[in-house]
mmCIF file of C-alpha atoms and ligand atoms in Angstrom:
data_model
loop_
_atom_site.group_PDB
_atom_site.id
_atom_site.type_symbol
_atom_site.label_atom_id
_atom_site.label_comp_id
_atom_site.label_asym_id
_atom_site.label_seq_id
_atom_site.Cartn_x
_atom_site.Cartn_y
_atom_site.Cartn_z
ATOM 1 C CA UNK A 19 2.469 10.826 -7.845
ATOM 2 C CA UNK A 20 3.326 7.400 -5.727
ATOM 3 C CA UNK A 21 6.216 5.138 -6.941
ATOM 4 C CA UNK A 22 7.033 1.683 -6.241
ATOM 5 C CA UNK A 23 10.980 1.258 -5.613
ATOM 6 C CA UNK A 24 11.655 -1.947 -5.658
ATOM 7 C CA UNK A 25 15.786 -2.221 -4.705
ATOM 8 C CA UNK A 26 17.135 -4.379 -1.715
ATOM 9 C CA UNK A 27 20.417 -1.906 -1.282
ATOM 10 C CA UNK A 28 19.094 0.084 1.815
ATOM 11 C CA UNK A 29 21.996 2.897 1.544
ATOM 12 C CA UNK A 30 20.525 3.034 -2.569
ATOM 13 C CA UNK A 31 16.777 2.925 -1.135
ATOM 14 C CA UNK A 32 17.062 5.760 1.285
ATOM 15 C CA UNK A 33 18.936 7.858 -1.351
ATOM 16 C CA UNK A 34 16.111 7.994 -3.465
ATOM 17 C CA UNK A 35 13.225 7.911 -1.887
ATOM 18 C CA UNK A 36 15.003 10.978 0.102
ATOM 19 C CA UNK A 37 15.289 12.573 -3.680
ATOM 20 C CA UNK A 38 11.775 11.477 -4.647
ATOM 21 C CA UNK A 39 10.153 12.711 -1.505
ATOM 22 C CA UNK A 40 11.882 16.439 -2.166
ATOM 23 C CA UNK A 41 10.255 16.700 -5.437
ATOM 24 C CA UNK A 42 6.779 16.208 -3.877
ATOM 25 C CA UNK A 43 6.350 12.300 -4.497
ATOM 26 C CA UNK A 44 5.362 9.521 -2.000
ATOM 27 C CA UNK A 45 7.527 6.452 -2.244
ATOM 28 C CA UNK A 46 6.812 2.829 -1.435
ATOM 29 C CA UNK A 47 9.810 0.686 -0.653
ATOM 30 C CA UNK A 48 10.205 -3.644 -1.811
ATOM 31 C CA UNK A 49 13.191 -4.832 -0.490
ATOM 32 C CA UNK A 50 12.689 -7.983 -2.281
ATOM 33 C CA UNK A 51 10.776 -10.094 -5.513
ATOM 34 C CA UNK A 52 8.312 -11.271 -4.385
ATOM 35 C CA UNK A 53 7.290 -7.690 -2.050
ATOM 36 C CA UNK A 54 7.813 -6.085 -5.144
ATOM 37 C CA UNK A 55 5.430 -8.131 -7.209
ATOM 38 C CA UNK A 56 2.777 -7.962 -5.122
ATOM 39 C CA UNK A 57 2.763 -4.332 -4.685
ATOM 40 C CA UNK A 58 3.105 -3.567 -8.152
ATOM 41 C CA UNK A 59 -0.318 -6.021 -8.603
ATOM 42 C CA UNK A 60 -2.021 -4.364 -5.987
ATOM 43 C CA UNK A 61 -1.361 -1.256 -5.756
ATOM 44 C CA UNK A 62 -1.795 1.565 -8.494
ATOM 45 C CA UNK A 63 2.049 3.369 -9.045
ATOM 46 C CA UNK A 64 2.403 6.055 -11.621
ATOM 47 C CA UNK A 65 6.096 4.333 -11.858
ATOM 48 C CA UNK A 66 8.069 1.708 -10.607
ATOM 49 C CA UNK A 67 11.744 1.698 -10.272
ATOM 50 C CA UNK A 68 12.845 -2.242 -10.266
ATOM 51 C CA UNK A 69 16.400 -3.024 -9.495
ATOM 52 C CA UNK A 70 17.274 -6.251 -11.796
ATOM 53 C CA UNK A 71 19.172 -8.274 -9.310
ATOM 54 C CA UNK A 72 16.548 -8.655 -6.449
ATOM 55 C CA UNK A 73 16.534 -11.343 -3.677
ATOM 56 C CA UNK A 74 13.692 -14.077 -3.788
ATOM 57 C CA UNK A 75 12.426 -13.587 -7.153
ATOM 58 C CA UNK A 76 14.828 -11.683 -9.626
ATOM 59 C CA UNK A 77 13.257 -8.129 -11.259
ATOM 60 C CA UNK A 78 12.599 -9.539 -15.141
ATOM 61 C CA UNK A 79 10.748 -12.478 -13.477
ATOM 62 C CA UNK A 80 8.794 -9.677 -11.443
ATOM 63 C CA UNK A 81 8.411 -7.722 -14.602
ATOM 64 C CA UNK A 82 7.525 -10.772 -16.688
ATOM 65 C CA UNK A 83 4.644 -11.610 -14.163
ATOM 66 C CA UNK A 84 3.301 -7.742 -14.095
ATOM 67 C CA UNK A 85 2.880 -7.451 -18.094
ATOM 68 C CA UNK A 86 1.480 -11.138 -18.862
ATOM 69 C CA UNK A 87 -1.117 -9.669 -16.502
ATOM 70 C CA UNK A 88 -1.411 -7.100 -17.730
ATOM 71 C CA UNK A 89 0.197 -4.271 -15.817
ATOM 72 C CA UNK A 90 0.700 -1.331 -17.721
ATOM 73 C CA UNK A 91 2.206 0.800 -15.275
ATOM 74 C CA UNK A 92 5.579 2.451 -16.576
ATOM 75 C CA UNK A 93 9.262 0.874 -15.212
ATOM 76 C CA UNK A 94 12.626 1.549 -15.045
ATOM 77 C CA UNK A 95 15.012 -0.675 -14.109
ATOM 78 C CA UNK A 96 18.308 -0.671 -12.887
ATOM 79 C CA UNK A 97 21.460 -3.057 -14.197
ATOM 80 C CA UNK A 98 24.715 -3.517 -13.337
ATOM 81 C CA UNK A 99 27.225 -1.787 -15.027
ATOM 82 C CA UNK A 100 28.691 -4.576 -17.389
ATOM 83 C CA UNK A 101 24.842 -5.898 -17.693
ATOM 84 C CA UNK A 102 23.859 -5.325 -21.460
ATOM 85 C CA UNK A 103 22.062 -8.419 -21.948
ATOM 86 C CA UNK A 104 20.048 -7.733 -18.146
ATOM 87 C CA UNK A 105 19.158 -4.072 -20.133
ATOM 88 C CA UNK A 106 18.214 -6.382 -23.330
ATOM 89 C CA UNK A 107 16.049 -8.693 -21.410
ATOM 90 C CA UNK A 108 14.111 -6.280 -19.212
ATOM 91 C CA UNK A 109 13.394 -4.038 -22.171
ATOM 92 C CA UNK A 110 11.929 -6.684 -23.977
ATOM 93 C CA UNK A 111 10.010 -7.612 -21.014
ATOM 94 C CA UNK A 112 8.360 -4.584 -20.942
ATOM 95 C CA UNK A 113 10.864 -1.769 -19.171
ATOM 96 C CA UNK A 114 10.486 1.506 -20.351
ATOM 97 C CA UNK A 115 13.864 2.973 -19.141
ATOM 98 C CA UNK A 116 16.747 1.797 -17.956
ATOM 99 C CA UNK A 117 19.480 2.877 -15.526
ATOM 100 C CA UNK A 118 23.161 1.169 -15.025
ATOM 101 C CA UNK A 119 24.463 1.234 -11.504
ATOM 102 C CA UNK A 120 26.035 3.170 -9.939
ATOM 103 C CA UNK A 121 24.409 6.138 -11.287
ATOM 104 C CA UNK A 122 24.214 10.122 -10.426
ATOM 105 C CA UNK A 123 20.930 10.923 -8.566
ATOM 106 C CA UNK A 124 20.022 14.125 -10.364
ATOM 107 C CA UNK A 125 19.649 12.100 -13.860
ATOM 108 C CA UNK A 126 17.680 9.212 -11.882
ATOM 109 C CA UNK A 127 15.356 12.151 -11.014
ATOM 110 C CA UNK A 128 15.312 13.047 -14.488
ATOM 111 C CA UNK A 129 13.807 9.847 -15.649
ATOM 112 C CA UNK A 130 11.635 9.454 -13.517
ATOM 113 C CA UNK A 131 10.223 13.106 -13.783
ATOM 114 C CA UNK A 132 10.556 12.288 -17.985
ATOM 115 C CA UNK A 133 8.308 8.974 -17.188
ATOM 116 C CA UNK A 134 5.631 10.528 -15.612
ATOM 117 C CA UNK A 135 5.065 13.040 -17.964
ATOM 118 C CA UNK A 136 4.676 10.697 -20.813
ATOM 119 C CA UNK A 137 2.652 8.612 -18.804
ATOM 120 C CA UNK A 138 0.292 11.819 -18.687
ATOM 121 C CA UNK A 139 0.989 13.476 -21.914
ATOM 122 C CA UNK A 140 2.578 16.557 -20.043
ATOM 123 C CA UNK A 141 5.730 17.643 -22.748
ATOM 124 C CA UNK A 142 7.441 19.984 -20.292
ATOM 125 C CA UNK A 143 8.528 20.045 -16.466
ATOM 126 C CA UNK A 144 6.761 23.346 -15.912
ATOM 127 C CA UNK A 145 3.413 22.637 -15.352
ATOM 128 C CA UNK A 146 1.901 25.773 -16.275
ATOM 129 C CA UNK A 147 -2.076 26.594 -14.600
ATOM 130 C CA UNK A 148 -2.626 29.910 -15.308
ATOM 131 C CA UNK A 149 -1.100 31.717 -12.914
ATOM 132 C CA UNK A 150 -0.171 28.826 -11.085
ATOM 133 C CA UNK A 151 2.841 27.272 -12.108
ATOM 134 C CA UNK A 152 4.171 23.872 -10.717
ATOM 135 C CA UNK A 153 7.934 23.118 -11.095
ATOM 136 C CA UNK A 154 7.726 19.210 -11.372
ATOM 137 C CA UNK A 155 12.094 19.075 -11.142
ATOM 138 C CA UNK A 156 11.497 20.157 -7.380
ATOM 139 C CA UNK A 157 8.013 20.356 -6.470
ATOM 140 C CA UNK A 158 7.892 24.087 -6.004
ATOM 141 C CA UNK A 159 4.845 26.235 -6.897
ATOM 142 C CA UNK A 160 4.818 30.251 -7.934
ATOM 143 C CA UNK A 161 1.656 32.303 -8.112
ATOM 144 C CA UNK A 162 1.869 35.189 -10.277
ATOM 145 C CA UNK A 163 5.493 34.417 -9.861
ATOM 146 C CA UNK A 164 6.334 34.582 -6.665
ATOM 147 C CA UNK A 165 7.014 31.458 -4.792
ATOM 148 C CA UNK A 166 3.983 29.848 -2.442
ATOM 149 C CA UNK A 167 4.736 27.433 0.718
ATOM 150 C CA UNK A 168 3.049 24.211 0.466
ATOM 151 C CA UNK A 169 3.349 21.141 2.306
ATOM 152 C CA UNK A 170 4.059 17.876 1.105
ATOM 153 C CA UNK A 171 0.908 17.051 1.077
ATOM 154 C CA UNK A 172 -0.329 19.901 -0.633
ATOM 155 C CA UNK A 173 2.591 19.137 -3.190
ATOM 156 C CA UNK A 174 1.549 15.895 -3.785
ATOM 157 C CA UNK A 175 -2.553 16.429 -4.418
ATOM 158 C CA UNK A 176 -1.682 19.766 -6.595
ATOM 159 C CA UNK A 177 0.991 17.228 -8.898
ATOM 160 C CA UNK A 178 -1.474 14.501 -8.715
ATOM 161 C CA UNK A 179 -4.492 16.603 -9.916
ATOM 162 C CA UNK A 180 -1.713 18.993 -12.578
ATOM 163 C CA UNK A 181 -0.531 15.599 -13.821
ATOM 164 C CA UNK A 182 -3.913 14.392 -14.664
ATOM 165 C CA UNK A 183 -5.861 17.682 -15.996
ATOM 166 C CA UNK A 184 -8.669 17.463 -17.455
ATOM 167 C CA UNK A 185 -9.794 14.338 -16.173
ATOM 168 C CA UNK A 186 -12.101 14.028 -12.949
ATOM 169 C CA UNK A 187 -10.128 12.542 -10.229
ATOM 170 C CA UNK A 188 -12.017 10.957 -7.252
ATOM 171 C CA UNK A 189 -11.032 11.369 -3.864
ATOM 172 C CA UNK A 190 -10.126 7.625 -3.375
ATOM 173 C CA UNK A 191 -8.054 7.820 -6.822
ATOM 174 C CA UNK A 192 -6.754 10.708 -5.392
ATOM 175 C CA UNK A 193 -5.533 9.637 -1.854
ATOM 176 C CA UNK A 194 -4.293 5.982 -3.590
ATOM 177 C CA UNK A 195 -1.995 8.010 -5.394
ATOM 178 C CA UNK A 196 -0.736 10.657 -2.596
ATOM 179 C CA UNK A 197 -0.162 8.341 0.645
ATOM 180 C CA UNK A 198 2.068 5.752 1.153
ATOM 181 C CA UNK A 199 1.857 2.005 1.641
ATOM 182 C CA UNK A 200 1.689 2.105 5.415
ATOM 183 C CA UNK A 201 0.321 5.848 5.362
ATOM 184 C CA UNK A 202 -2.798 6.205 7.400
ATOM 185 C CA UNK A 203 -5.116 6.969 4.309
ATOM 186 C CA UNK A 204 -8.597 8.905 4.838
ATOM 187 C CA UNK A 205 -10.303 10.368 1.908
ATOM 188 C CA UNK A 206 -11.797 13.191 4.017
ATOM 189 C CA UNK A 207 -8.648 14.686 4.698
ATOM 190 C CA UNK A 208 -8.346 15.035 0.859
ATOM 191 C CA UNK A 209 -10.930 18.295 1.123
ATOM 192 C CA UNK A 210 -8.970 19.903 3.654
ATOM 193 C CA UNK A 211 -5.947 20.025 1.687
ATOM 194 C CA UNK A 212 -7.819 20.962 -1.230
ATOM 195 C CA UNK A 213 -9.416 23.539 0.885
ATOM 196 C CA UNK A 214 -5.960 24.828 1.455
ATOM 197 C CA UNK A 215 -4.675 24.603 -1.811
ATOM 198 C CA UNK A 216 -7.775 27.547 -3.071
ATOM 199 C CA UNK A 217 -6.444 29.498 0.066
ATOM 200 C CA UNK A 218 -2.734 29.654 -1.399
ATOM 201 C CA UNK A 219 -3.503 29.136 -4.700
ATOM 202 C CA UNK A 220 -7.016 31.324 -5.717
ATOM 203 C CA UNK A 221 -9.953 29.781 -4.980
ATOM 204 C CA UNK A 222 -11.161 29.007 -9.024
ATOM 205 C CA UNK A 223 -7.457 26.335 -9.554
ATOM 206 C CA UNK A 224 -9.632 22.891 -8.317
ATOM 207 C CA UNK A 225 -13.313 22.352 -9.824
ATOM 208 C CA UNK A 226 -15.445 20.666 -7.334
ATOM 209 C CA UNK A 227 -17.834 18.023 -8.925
ATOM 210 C CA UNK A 228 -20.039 17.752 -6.291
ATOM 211 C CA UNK A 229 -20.043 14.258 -5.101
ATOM 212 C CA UNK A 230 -17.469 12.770 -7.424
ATOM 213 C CA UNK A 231 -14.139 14.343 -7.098
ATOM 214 C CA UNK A 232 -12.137 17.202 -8.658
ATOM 215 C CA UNK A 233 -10.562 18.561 -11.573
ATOM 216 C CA UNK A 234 -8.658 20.588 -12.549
ATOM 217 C CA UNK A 235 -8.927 22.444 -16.169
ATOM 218 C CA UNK A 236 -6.514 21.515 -18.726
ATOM 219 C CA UNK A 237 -4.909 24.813 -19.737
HETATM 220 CA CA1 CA B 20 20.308 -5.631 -6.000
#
């Protein structure tokens, strides 16, 4: 799952993007408006994270822009602490959540893990795939209960693909959603990890539809 944080604090930024990472997700960073904006346009998030008070272009503006175009992707934004009428404003502009600075990072986590799974229908944190079971709160993965060593990567097309099951996901959907920004994307390198993943994981997790992507079943 790739998020858009959008927060000019660069103490804040590396905080949580160091949290998001650790639970498997791949992070792209706007250290101002008008960044932010065009990101969130361009690119397709499963979440942004939109501080209010942003240089060049302040976040409701930003937020404004995104749903009179029709951006549907889910946000949270953060406030100052005495800012009820910021919280007012970007709710009715089309925030889903809200945080008020300074916050604690575990229940920042918590959103943002409670955002994604309404933005795929999941109810619970434990993603449960037969024997596979995915622990979305920090990215590990059991098989038959005991605990199996995946990298990052491996995290982050196995969420991507859990997140999403029953759908067919195509390789480019897939790697726009697993690499950063600035990550040096190839869509071939998507087979190898899902290669991998059947290795560690059994070999009957990810359907192959030959020629269009994968899937994997909804349980
Ligand atoms: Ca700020």
């Amino acid at each position: 799952m790739r998020v858009l944080l959008a927060e000019d604090e660069p103490h804040l930024c590396e905080q949580v993007k160091k949290l998001l990472n650790a639970e498997g997700r791949v992070v792209d960073v706007a250290h101002n408006g008008m960044d932010a904006l065009h990101l969130g346009e361009t690119e397709p998030y499963d979440m942004i994270i939109l501080d209010i008070g942003l240089p060049e272009r302040d976040g409701i503006s930003v937020l404004r822009t995104w749903r009179s175009s029709g951006i549907k992707t889910p946000v949270l934004i953060l406030t100052a602490r005495d800012g009820w009428s910021e919280r007012v404003d970007g709710l009715d502009a089309g925030a889903d959540d809200y945080m008020t600075k300074p916050f604690h990072m575990p229940e920042l986590a918590a959103r943002v893990r409670a955002i994604l799974r309404r933005q795929s229908g999941q109810v619970n944190p434990v993603i449960e795939m037969g024997e596979v079971i995915l622990d979305t709160r920090n990215g590990r993965v059991t098989l038959h209960g005991i605990p199996v060593d995946l990298t990052a990567q491996e995290i982050a097309v196995l969420s991507y693909l859990a997140h999403n099951s029953g759908r067919m996901i195509s390789r480019t959907e897939l790697s726009e959603h697993i690499y950063e920004y600035d990550g040096d994307r190839d869509s071939n390198t998507i087979a190898v990890f899902v290669t991998r993943l059947r290795k560690k994981l059994g070999s009957d997790l990810i359907t192959t539809i030959r020629g269009r992507g994968y899937m994997i079943d909804t349980i």
